[in-house]
PDB file of C-alpha atoms in Angstrom:
ATOM      1  CA  MET V 216      -5.808   7.754  -5.820  1.00 62.00           C
ATOM      2  CA  GLY V 217      -4.332  11.349  -6.568  1.00 69.00           C
ATOM      3  CA  GLY V 218      -1.542  12.634  -9.201  1.00 74.00           C
ATOM      4  CA  ASP V 219       1.532  14.124  -8.765  1.00 76.00           C
ATOM      5  CA  GLU V 220       1.246  15.851  -6.306  1.00 79.00           C
ATOM      6  CA  TYR V 221       0.597  12.708  -4.181  1.00 81.00           C
ATOM      7  CA  TRP V 222       2.806  10.281  -6.657  1.00 83.00           C
ATOM      8  CA  GLY V 223       5.501  11.930  -7.898  1.00 84.00           C
ATOM      9  CA  GLU V 224       9.125  12.682  -6.995  1.00 84.00           C
ATOM     10  CA  GLY V 225       8.781  14.823  -3.968  1.00 86.00           C
ATOM     11  CA  GLY V 226       4.660  14.149  -3.620  1.00 88.00           C
ATOM     12  CA  LYS V 227       3.137  13.168  -0.325  1.00 88.00           C
ATOM     13  CA  VAL V 228       3.815   9.420  -0.305  1.00 90.00           C
ATOM     14  CA  SER V 229       7.330  10.514  -1.407  1.00 91.00           C
ATOM     15  CA  GLU V 230       7.750  12.068   1.407  1.00 93.00           C
ATOM     16  CA  VAL V 231       6.079   9.318   4.308  1.00 93.00           C
ATOM     17  CA  LEU V 232       9.085   6.987   2.734  1.00 94.00           C
ATOM     18  CA  GLU V 233      11.890   8.760   2.942  1.00 94.00           C
ATOM     19  CA  ARG V 234      10.895   9.480   6.511  1.00 95.00           C
ATOM     20  CA  ARG V 235      11.158   5.808   6.587  1.00 95.00           C
ATOM     21  CA  GLY V 236      14.314   5.133   4.856  1.00 94.00           C
ATOM     22  CA  LEU V 237      12.957   3.930   1.632  1.00 94.00           C
ATOM     23  CA  SER V 238      13.292   5.209  -1.643  1.00 91.00           C
ATOM     24  CA  GLY V 239      12.693   4.073  -5.201  1.00 91.00           C
ATOM     25  CA  ASN V 240      10.167   4.746  -8.191  1.00 92.00           C
ATOM     26  CA  ILE V 241       6.827   4.101  -7.100  1.00 92.00           C
ATOM     27  CA  LYS V 242       4.252   2.391  -8.739  1.00 92.00           C
ATOM     28  CA  ALA V 243       0.868   3.110  -7.667  1.00 90.00           C
ATOM     29  CA  LEU V 244      -1.656  -0.251  -8.033  1.00 91.00           C
ATOM     30  CA  PHE V 245      -5.507   0.926  -6.397  1.00 87.00           C
ATOM     31  CA  ALA V 246      -7.096   2.477  -3.696  1.00 85.00           C
ATOM     32  CA  LEU V 247      -9.417   0.475  -1.589  1.00 81.00           C
ATOM     33  CA  ASP V 248     -12.010   1.162   0.891  1.00 76.00           C
ATOM     34  CA  ALA V 249     -11.124  -1.170   3.933  1.00 62.00           C
ATOM     35  CA  GLY V 250     -14.348  -2.041   6.587  1.00 61.00           C
ATOM     36  CA  SER V 251     -13.657   0.334   9.290  1.00 57.00           C
ATOM     37  CA  GLY V 252     -14.536   2.656   5.938  1.00 59.00           C
ATOM     38  CA  SER V 253     -10.576   4.106   6.104  1.00 65.00           C
ATOM     39  CA  PRO V 254      -9.590   4.202   2.551  1.00 75.00           C
ATOM     40  CA  TYR V 255      -5.919   3.089   1.711  1.00 84.00           C
ATOM     41  CA  THR V 256      -3.752   2.951  -1.495  1.00 91.00           C
ATOM     42  CA  LEU V 257      -1.768  -0.165  -2.764  1.00 94.00           C
ATOM     43  CA  PHE V 258       1.583   0.114  -4.408  1.00 95.00           C
ATOM     44  CA  GLU V 259       4.867  -1.049  -4.757  1.00 96.00           C
ATOM     45  CA  VAL V 260       8.290   0.255  -4.267  1.00 95.00           C
ATOM     46  CA  GLY V 261      11.177  -2.083  -5.893  1.00 92.00           C
ATOM     47  CA  GLY V 262       9.300  -5.127  -6.209  1.00 92.00           C
ATOM     48  CA  THR V 263       8.073  -4.497  -2.788  1.00 96.00           C
ATOM     49  CA  SER V 264       4.507  -4.351  -2.155  1.00 97.00           C
ATOM     50  CA  TYR V 265       2.244  -1.780   0.595  1.00 97.00           C
ATOM     51  CA  PHE V 266      -0.823  -0.497   2.052  1.00 95.00           C
ATOM     52  CA  PHE V 267      -0.878   3.017   2.816  1.00 93.00           C
ATOM     53  CA  THR V 268      -3.220   5.104   4.512  1.00 90.00           C
ATOM     54  CA  ALA V 269      -3.429   9.068   4.224  1.00 84.00           C
ATOM     55  CA  ALA V 270      -5.320   9.339   6.954  1.00 85.00           C
ATOM     56  CA  ASP V 271      -2.285   9.029   9.221  1.00 90.00           C
ATOM     57  CA  ASP V 272       0.272   8.688   7.151  1.00 91.00           C
ATOM     58  CA  SER V 273       0.454   4.807   8.283  1.00 93.00           C
ATOM     59  CA  LEU V 274       2.331   2.657   6.091  1.00 95.00           C
ATOM     60  CA  GLU V 275       2.579  -1.352   6.158  1.00 96.00           C
ATOM     61  CA  ARG V 276       4.836  -3.575   4.515  1.00 98.00           C
ATOM     62  CA  ILE V 277       3.043  -6.597   2.455  1.00 98.00           C
ATOM     63  CA  GLN V 278       4.603  -9.865   4.238  1.00 98.00           C
ATOM     64  CA  TYR V 279       2.623 -12.792   2.445  1.00 97.00           C
ATOM     65  CA  PRO V 280       1.560 -13.132   0.151  1.00 97.00           C
ATOM     66  CA  GLU V 281       4.371 -12.104  -2.504  1.00 95.00           C
ATOM     67  CA  GLU V 282       2.690 -12.106  -5.853  1.00 95.00           C
ATOM     68  CA  LEU V 283       0.611  -9.371  -6.762  1.00 93.00           C
ATOM     69  CA  ALA V 284      -1.405 -11.261  -8.507  1.00 95.00           C
ATOM     70  CA  GLU V 285      -1.982 -13.618  -4.721  1.00 96.00           C
ATOM     71  CA  ILE V 286      -2.708  -9.966  -2.572  1.00 94.00           C
ATOM     72  CA  LEU V 287      -5.354  -9.853  -5.123  1.00 92.00           C
ATOM     73  CA  GLY V 288      -7.231 -12.785  -4.722  1.00 94.00           C
ATOM     74  CA  THR V 289      -6.862 -13.254  -1.727  1.00 94.00           C
ATOM     75  CA  ILE V 290      -8.402  -9.472  -1.073  1.00 89.00           C
ATOM     76  CA  ALA V 291     -10.910 -10.308  -3.331  1.00 89.00           C
ATOM     77  CA  ASP V 292     -11.522 -13.341  -1.883  1.00 91.00           C
ATOM     78  CA  PRO V 293     -14.291 -12.716   1.137  1.00 88.00           C
ATOM     79  CA  ASP V 294     -12.721 -15.425   2.909  1.00 90.00           C
ATOM     80  CA  PRO V 295     -10.155 -14.613   4.179  1.00 88.00           C
ATOM     81  CA  GLY V 296     -10.280 -11.486   2.360  1.00 88.00           C
ATOM     82  CA  LEU V 297      -7.914  -9.015   3.828  1.00 87.00           C
ATOM     83  CA  ASP V 298      -7.250 -10.809   7.325  1.00 91.00           C
ATOM     84  CA  GLY V 299      -5.122 -13.412   4.720  1.00 94.00           C
ATOM     85  CA  ILE V 300      -3.063 -10.190   3.995  1.00 95.00           C
ATOM     86  CA  HIS V 301      -0.187 -10.060   6.539  1.00 97.00           C
ATOM     87  CA  THR V 302       1.891  -6.960   7.042  1.00 97.00           C
ATOM     88  CA  THR V 303       4.328  -5.139   9.003  1.00 97.00           C
ATOM     89  CA  PRO V 304       4.126  -1.862  10.382  1.00 97.00           C
ATOM     90  CA  VAL V 305       6.846   0.508   8.501  1.00 95.00           C
TER      91      VAL V 305
END
């Protein structure tokens, strides 16, 4: 998932967040490999969960479900899986 140069202060994710007017303590949770083959990462900032795709610096705020346990349960469930996660591009 990368080290401090990726997740730490002044790292790639921090820079992407700053460009979008966001800041705070970044808590990387885990990396996933979407069905499209494009890996992305689930992380939290200020209690809000996001998906980040390093290939294109895309960032999506998870709207529903809100709780981490529910997000993980939805992802792990083959029906609906990722389609059950509602996001908004940031």
